[in-house]
Amino acid sequence: MKFIVHGSTLARSLNSIMGLISKNNTIPIVENFLFELKDKNLSITASDLETVANLTIALEDADTIGINKVCIPGKELYNLVSQLTNKPLTIFVNEDYSIDIATDNGGRYNFKGIDPEDYPQMIHIEDKNEFTIPSSLLVNGINKTLFATSTDEFRPQMTGMLCEFSPKGLTFVGTDSHKLVRLRNVSFATEDERAFILPKKTMSLMSKILSSINEEFDVRVENNMSNIAFFFQNYHFACRLIEGKYPQYDAAIPQDNPNKLIVEKNALQESVKRISIFANQTTNQLRFEISEKEITIQAEDMDAQYKAQEKIPCNYEGDPMIIGLNAKYLTEIIGNVETQHICFDMSRPDRPCIVTPYDEEAKESETAETLLMLLMPVILMN
């Protein structure tokens, strides 16, 4: 086969699914992109065995004579093409699976390709449910909750993002037991109830692509008990769902929280950023002393003999409280808030804090989307 594609188009396409290409000593063929030419459409596939991603590029000049499918070393191809983004590329695939890439200024590059016979097949969904979801809603759900998922492979359910669909709305959840994020949207509903746990790597890659497309569109979703597939624009993603039961996250959210703290987001964010420099790098512990009008934030690393303290204004209703919080987790939580102020609902220093965006003007009105985050305190060490 032979085809011409502009370097910028090919580089952008390869980059979008490059996250699935990694060193695999067990099954080395997945270190390659699978190229397939059908008429004047170039299909490019990447896989890490758990997820398969495919995209299609429409070509103006293509010849399907000879073999029309080949595996090309992924890292090497991307590194080359990313340096040729201002040129059209003419790509030949020979009968022995060798690949020749030529540019109009005399550049010649050759790869040894691989027979694609053993490349992983795209996951096809049987006995499927099917629905569509707005791209903005999906990418917002991913971006708001994915950071809270766990990296502990011994608890695989918590390494993914929970999606719950029902006639009442859509819920995204992520937790690692130190923090929890629950995003609900009542503007989107399905006729029946369904729930599945989506792998973090797949969702992160999809979010990157969805965010790069500056327009609203529908994402078609197909799923069964084991697999899920997403179709949008010229992309097709399919992956295995994470098996098992997700933790009962609602049970972890305390209901009785008489102490209410409202603080300006930027003031808190900047203060935590500065004070955390002086915190112990193992515990990341910060001490918050909260009174009616003021928060005193402290950190100390006794080994390094570092110590810092700042005071910021606040509006607090409740008994004075001293509580310890992890600087890293708190920074992630604060960064997930888009309003000017943040609300902390608390009961005791040893109980979780409920963190929500706070908007004085909108607090009485109903909104389609609600964001709730949970942050576990840490034991203060004297």
Coordinates of C-alpha atoms in Angstrom, one line a residue:
M1 CA 0.0 0.0 0.0
K2 CA 1.0 3.6 -0.5
F3 CA -0.6 6.8 0.8
I4 CA 0.2 10.5 1.4
V5 CA -0.6 12.2 4.7
H6 CA 0.5 15.5 6.1
G7 CA 3.0 15.2 9.0
S8 CA 1.0 17.4 11.3
T9 CA -2.1 15.3 10.9
L10 CA -0.3 12.1 11.5
A11 CA 1.7 13.4 14.4
R12 CA -1.5 14.8 16.1
S13 CA -3.3 11.5 15.5
L14 CA -0.4 9.3 16.9
N15 CA 0.0 11.6 19.9
S16 CA -3.7 11.3 20.9
I17 CA -3.4 7.5 21.4
M18 CA 0.3 7.2 22.2
G19 CA -0.5 6.7 25.8
L20 CA -1.4 3.1 25.1
I21 CA 2.0 2.3 23.6
S22 CA 4.5 1.1 26.1
K23 CA 7.3 -1.5 26.6
N24 CA 5.8 -5.0 26.8
N25 CA 8.3 -7.8 27.1
T26 CA 5.5 -10.4 27.2
I27 CA 3.6 -9.4 24.1
P28 CA 5.9 -7.1 22.2
I29 CA 3.6 -6.6 19.2
V30 CA 1.6 -4.0 21.3
E31 CA 4.6 -1.8 21.2
N32 CA 3.5 -1.0 17.6
F33 CA 0.8 1.0 16.0
L34 CA -1.4 -1.0 13.6
F35 CA -1.9 0.8 10.3
E36 CA -4.7 -0.4 7.9
L37 CA -5.7 1.2 4.6
K38 CA -9.3 0.8 3.5
D39 CA -10.1 2.7 0.3
K40 CA -8.9 6.2 1.1
N41 CA -9.2 5.9 4.9
L42 CA -6.2 5.2 7.1
S43 CA -7.1 3.3 10.3
I44 CA -4.6 3.6 13.2
T45 CA -4.9 1.4 16.3
A46 CA -3.0 1.3 19.6
S47 CA -3.6 -1.2 22.4
D48 CA -2.2 -2.1 25.9
L49 CA -4.3 -5.3 25.9
E50 CA -6.8 -3.8 28.4
T51 CA -7.8 -1.0 26.1
V52 CA -7.9 -0.7 22.3
A53 CA -8.1 2.8 20.6
N54 CA -8.7 3.3 17.0
L55 CA -8.9 6.5 14.8
T56 CA -9.5 7.1 11.1
I57 CA -7.9 9.7 8.9
A58 CA -9.5 10.5 5.5
L59 CA -6.8 10.7 2.8
E60 CA -6.8 12.4 -0.6
D61 CA -4.2 10.1 -2.2
A62 CA -4.0 6.4 -1.4
D63 CA -3.3 3.1 -3.2
T64 CA -4.4 -0.2 -1.6
I65 CA -2.5 -2.5 -4.0
G66 CA -0.5 -5.1 -2.1
I67 CA -0.7 -5.6 1.6
N68 CA -3.0 -3.1 3.3
K69 CA -2.2 -3.8 7.0
V70 CA 1.1 -3.5 9.0
C71 CA 2.4 -3.0 12.5
I72 CA 4.9 -0.1 12.8
P73 CA 7.2 0.5 15.9
G74 CA 5.2 3.0 17.9
K75 CA 7.8 5.1 19.8
E76 CA 10.2 5.3 16.8
L77 CA 7.4 6.3 14.4
Y78 CA 6.0 9.0 16.6
N79 CA 9.5 10.4 17.4
L80 CA 10.2 10.7 13.7
V81 CA 6.8 12.0 12.6
S82 CA 6.8 14.6 15.4
Q83 CA 9.9 16.1 13.7
L84 CA 8.2 16.3 10.3
T85 CA 5.0 18.2 11.1
N86 CA 5.5 20.8 8.3
K87 CA 5.7 18.3 5.5
P88 CA 3.5 15.9 3.5
L89 CA 4.7 12.3 4.0
T90 CA 4.6 9.6 1.4
I91 CA 4.4 6.2 3.1
F92 CA 5.1 2.9 1.3
V93 CA 4.5 -0.5 2.8
N94 CA 6.3 -3.3 1.0
E95 CA 5.5 -7.0 0.7
D96 CA 8.1 -7.9 3.4
Y97 CA 6.4 -5.4 5.8
S98 CA 9.2 -2.9 5.5
I99 CA 8.0 0.7 5.6
D100 CA 9.6 3.6 3.6
I101 CA 8.7 7.2 4.4
A102 CA 9.6 9.9 2.0
T103 CA 9.4 13.7 2.1
D104 CA 9.3 16.1 -0.8
N105 CA 12.8 17.5 0.1
G106 CA 14.6 14.2 -0.3
G107 CA 14.2 12.8 3.2
R108 CA 14.1 9.0 3.3
Y109 CA 13.3 6.9 6.4
N110 CA 12.9 3.1 6.7
F111 CA 11.3 1.0 9.4
K112 CA 11.1 -2.8 9.7
G113 CA 7.4 -3.5 10.2
I114 CA 5.7 -6.6 11.6
D115 CA 3.1 -9.0 10.3
P116 CA -0.1 -7.8 12.0
E117 CA -1.7 -11.2 12.3
D118 CA -1.2 -11.4 16.0
Y119 CA -2.2 -7.8 16.9
P120 CA -5.1 -7.6 19.4
Q121 CA -8.5 -7.4 17.9
M122 CA -10.9 -4.5 18.6
I123 CA -13.2 -5.4 21.4
H124 CA -16.7 -6.0 20.1
I125 CA -19.6 -5.6 22.5
E126 CA -22.3 -8.3 22.4
D127 CA -25.7 -8.2 24.1
K128 CA -25.1 -4.5 24.5
N129 CA -26.8 -1.6 26.0
E130 CA -26.5 1.6 24.0
F131 CA -26.9 5.3 24.7
T132 CA -25.4 8.7 23.9
I133 CA -24.0 11.3 26.3
P134 CA -22.9 14.9 25.6
S135 CA -19.1 15.2 25.3
S136 CA -18.9 18.1 27.7
L137 CA -20.7 16.2 30.5
L138 CA -18.5 13.2 30.0
V139 CA -15.2 15.1 30.0
N140 CA -16.3 17.2 33.0
G141 CA -17.1 14.0 35.0
I142 CA -13.8 12.5 34.2
N143 CA -11.8 15.6 35.0
K144 CA -13.6 16.2 38.3
T145 CA -13.3 12.7 39.7
L146 CA -10.4 10.9 38.2
F147 CA -7.7 12.5 40.4
A148 CA -9.3 11.0 43.5
T149 CA -9.0 7.4 42.3
S150 CA -6.5 5.0 43.9
T151 CA -3.2 3.6 42.6
D152 CA -3.4 0.6 44.9
E153 CA -3.6 -2.5 42.7
F154 CA -4.6 -4.6 45.7
R155 CA -7.9 -2.7 45.6
P156 CA -8.6 -2.7 41.8
Q157 CA -12.2 -1.4 42.1
M158 CA -10.8 1.8 43.6
T159 CA -8.3 2.3 40.8
G160 CA -11.2 3.1 38.5
M161 CA -13.9 5.7 38.2
L162 CA -17.5 4.7 39.0
C163 CA -20.2 5.8 36.7
E164 CA -23.9 5.3 37.7
F165 CA -26.7 6.0 35.3
S166 CA -30.3 6.1 36.3
P167 CA -33.6 7.9 35.6
K168 CA -32.7 10.3 38.4
G169 CA -29.4 11.4 36.8
L170 CA -25.7 10.6 36.3
T171 CA -23.1 10.2 39.1
F172 CA -19.3 10.0 38.8
V173 CA -17.3 8.8 41.8
G174 CA -13.6 8.5 42.5
T175 CA -11.9 7.6 45.8
D176 CA -8.7 6.3 47.3
S177 CA -9.9 6.2 50.9
H178 CA -8.1 9.4 51.8
K179 CA -10.3 11.5 49.6
L180 CA -13.5 11.1 47.7
V181 CA -15.2 13.0 44.9
R182 CA -18.9 12.6 43.9
L183 CA -20.2 14.6 40.9
R184 CA -23.9 14.4 40.2
N185 CA -25.8 15.7 37.2
V186 CA -29.6 15.5 37.1
S187 CA -29.8 16.9 33.6
F188 CA -28.9 13.6 32.0
A189 CA -30.8 10.4 32.7
T190 CA -31.3 6.9 31.3
E191 CA -34.4 4.8 31.3
D192 CA -32.9 2.1 33.3
E193 CA -30.2 1.8 36.0
R194 CA -26.7 0.7 35.2
A195 CA -23.3 1.2 36.9
F196 CA -19.7 0.3 35.9
I197 CA -16.2 1.0 36.9
L198 CA -14.0 2.5 34.2
P199 CA -10.2 2.1 34.1
K200 CA -8.2 5.3 35.0
K201 CA -5.8 5.0 32.1
T202 CA -8.6 4.7 29.5
M203 CA -10.5 7.6 30.9
S204 CA -7.4 9.8 31.2
L205 CA -6.6 9.2 27.6
M206 CA -10.2 9.9 26.5
S207 CA -10.4 13.1 28.5
K208 CA -7.2 14.4 26.8
I209 CA -8.8 13.8 23.3
L210 CA -12.3 15.1 24.2
S211 CA -10.8 18.2 25.7
S212 CA -8.8 18.9 22.6
I213 CA -11.9 19.1 20.4
N214 CA -13.3 22.6 20.7
E215 CA -17.0 21.7 20.1
E216 CA -19.9 20.0 21.6
F217 CA -20.9 16.6 20.3
D218 CA -22.5 13.3 21.3
V219 CA -20.5 10.3 22.4
R220 CA -22.1 7.0 21.6
V221 CA -21.6 4.4 24.4
E222 CA -22.1 0.6 24.1
N223 CA -21.6 -1.7 27.1
N224 CA -22.3 -5.1 28.6
M225 CA -21.3 -6.7 31.9
S226 CA -17.6 -7.0 30.9
N227 CA -16.7 -4.3 28.3
I228 CA -17.5 -0.8 27.2
A229 CA -17.0 1.1 24.0
F230 CA -17.0 4.8 23.1
F231 CA -17.6 6.2 19.6
F232 CA -17.0 9.9 18.8
Q233 CA -15.7 11.9 15.9
N234 CA -13.2 9.7 14.2
Y235 CA -12.4 7.7 17.4
H236 CA -13.4 4.3 18.7
F237 CA -12.3 3.3 22.2
A238 CA -13.1 -0.1 23.8
C239 CA -11.9 -1.5 27.1
R240 CA -12.6 -4.1 29.8
L241 CA -14.6 -2.9 32.8
I242 CA -13.0 -3.3 36.2
E243 CA -14.7 -6.2 37.9
G244 CA -16.0 -6.3 41.4
K245 CA -18.2 -4.2 43.7
Y246 CA -17.4 -0.5 44.3
P247 CA -17.3 0.6 47.9
Q248 CA -20.5 2.0 49.5
Y249 CA -19.3 5.6 49.1
D250 CA -22.5 7.2 50.4
A251 CA -22.0 5.5 53.7
A252 CA -18.7 7.3 54.2
I253 CA -20.2 10.7 53.9
P254 CA -21.1 12.1 57.4
Q255 CA -24.5 13.5 57.7
D256 CA -24.2 15.6 60.9
N257 CA -21.7 18.4 60.4
P258 CA -22.5 21.4 62.7
N259 CA -19.3 23.3 62.0
K260 CA -19.3 25.3 58.8
L261 CA -16.2 27.1 57.4
I262 CA -16.3 29.4 54.3
V263 CA -13.0 30.6 53.0
E264 CA -11.8 32.4 49.8
K265 CA -10.3 29.8 47.5
N266 CA -7.3 31.7 46.2
A267 CA -6.2 32.8 49.7
L268 CA -6.4 29.2 51.0
Q269 CA -4.7 27.8 47.9
E270 CA -1.7 30.2 48.0
S271 CA -1.3 29.9 51.7
V272 CA -1.3 26.1 51.6
K273 CA 1.2 26.2 48.7
R274 CA 3.6 28.3 50.7
I275 CA 3.2 26.5 54.1
S276 CA 3.5 23.0 52.6
I277 CA 7.1 23.8 51.7
F278 CA 7.9 23.5 55.4
A279 CA 5.9 20.4 56.0
N280 CA 7.4 17.0 56.6
Q281 CA 7.8 15.5 53.2
T282 CA 6.7 12.1 54.4
T283 CA 3.5 13.1 56.2
N284 CA 2.7 16.3 54.3
Q285 CA 0.9 17.3 57.5
L286 CA -0.6 20.8 58.0
R287 CA -2.2 22.0 61.2
F288 CA -5.3 24.2 60.9
E289 CA -6.5 26.2 63.9
I290 CA -9.9 27.6 63.0
S291 CA -11.8 30.4 64.8
E292 CA -14.7 32.6 64.0
K293 CA -12.9 35.0 61.7
E294 CA -9.4 33.5 61.1
I295 CA -7.5 30.3 60.2
T296 CA -4.0 29.8 61.4
I297 CA -2.2 27.4 59.1
Q298 CA 1.1 25.8 60.4
A299 CA 3.6 23.3 59.3
E300 CA 6.8 21.9 60.9
D301 CA 9.5 19.5 59.9
M302 CA 11.3 18.7 63.1
D303 CA 14.0 16.7 61.4
A304 CA 14.9 19.5 59.0
Q305 CA 14.1 22.2 61.6
Y306 CA 11.7 23.9 59.3
K307 CA 8.6 25.8 60.5
A308 CA 6.1 28.1 59.0
Q309 CA 2.8 29.8 60.0
E310 CA 0.2 32.1 58.2
K311 CA -3.2 33.5 59.1
I312 CA -6.0 34.0 56.5
P313 CA -9.5 35.4 57.1
C314 CA -12.5 33.2 57.0
N315 CA -16.2 32.9 58.1
Y316 CA -16.7 30.1 60.6
E317 CA -19.8 29.0 62.4
G318 CA -19.1 26.4 65.1
D319 CA -16.8 25.5 68.0
P320 CA -13.2 26.4 67.6
M321 CA -11.3 23.5 66.1
I322 CA -7.8 22.3 65.5
I323 CA -7.5 19.7 62.7
G324 CA -4.7 18.1 60.6
L325 CA -5.0 17.8 56.9
N326 CA -2.7 16.4 54.2
A327 CA -1.2 19.2 52.1
K328 CA -1.1 17.2 48.9
Y329 CA -4.7 15.9 49.1
L330 CA -6.0 19.3 50.2
T331 CA -4.2 21.0 47.2
E332 CA -5.9 18.5 44.8
I333 CA -9.3 19.2 46.4
I334 CA -8.9 23.0 46.2
G335 CA -7.8 22.8 42.6
N336 CA -11.1 21.0 41.7
V337 CA -13.2 24.0 42.9
E338 CA -14.2 26.6 40.3
T339 CA -16.1 29.0 42.6
Q340 CA -14.5 32.0 44.4
H341 CA -15.2 30.5 47.8
I342 CA -15.0 27.0 49.3
C343 CA -17.2 25.5 52.1
F344 CA -16.0 23.0 54.6
D345 CA -18.6 21.1 56.7
M346 CA -17.1 19.4 59.7
S347 CA -18.1 17.7 62.9
R348 CA -14.9 16.7 64.8
P349 CA -11.1 16.8 64.1
D350 CA -11.1 13.0 63.6
R351 CA -14.0 12.9 61.2
P352 CA -14.0 13.6 57.4
C353 CA -14.5 17.1 56.1
I354 CA -17.1 17.6 53.4
V355 CA -15.8 20.1 50.8
T356 CA -18.1 21.8 48.3
P357 CA -17.9 24.9 46.0
Y358 CA -19.6 27.9 47.6
D359 CA -21.4 30.6 45.6
E360 CA -23.3 33.1 47.7
E361 CA -25.6 34.2 44.8
A362 CA -26.3 30.7 43.6
K363 CA -26.6 28.8 47.0
E364 CA -30.4 29.1 47.1
S365 CA -31.0 28.1 43.5
E366 CA -31.2 24.6 42.1
T367 CA -28.4 23.5 39.8
A368 CA -28.2 20.5 37.5
E369 CA -24.7 19.6 38.7
T370 CA -23.5 19.2 42.3
L371 CA -19.9 18.5 43.4
L372 CA -19.1 17.0 46.8
M373 CA -15.7 16.1 48.0
L374 CA -14.6 14.3 51.1
L375 CA -11.2 14.7 52.8
M376 CA -10.0 12.6 55.6
P377 CA -8.1 14.3 58.4
V378 CA -4.7 13.2 59.7
I379 CA -3.5 12.7 63.2
L380 CA -1.6 15.7 64.4
M381 CA 1.9 14.8 65.8
N382 CA 3.2 17.1 68.5

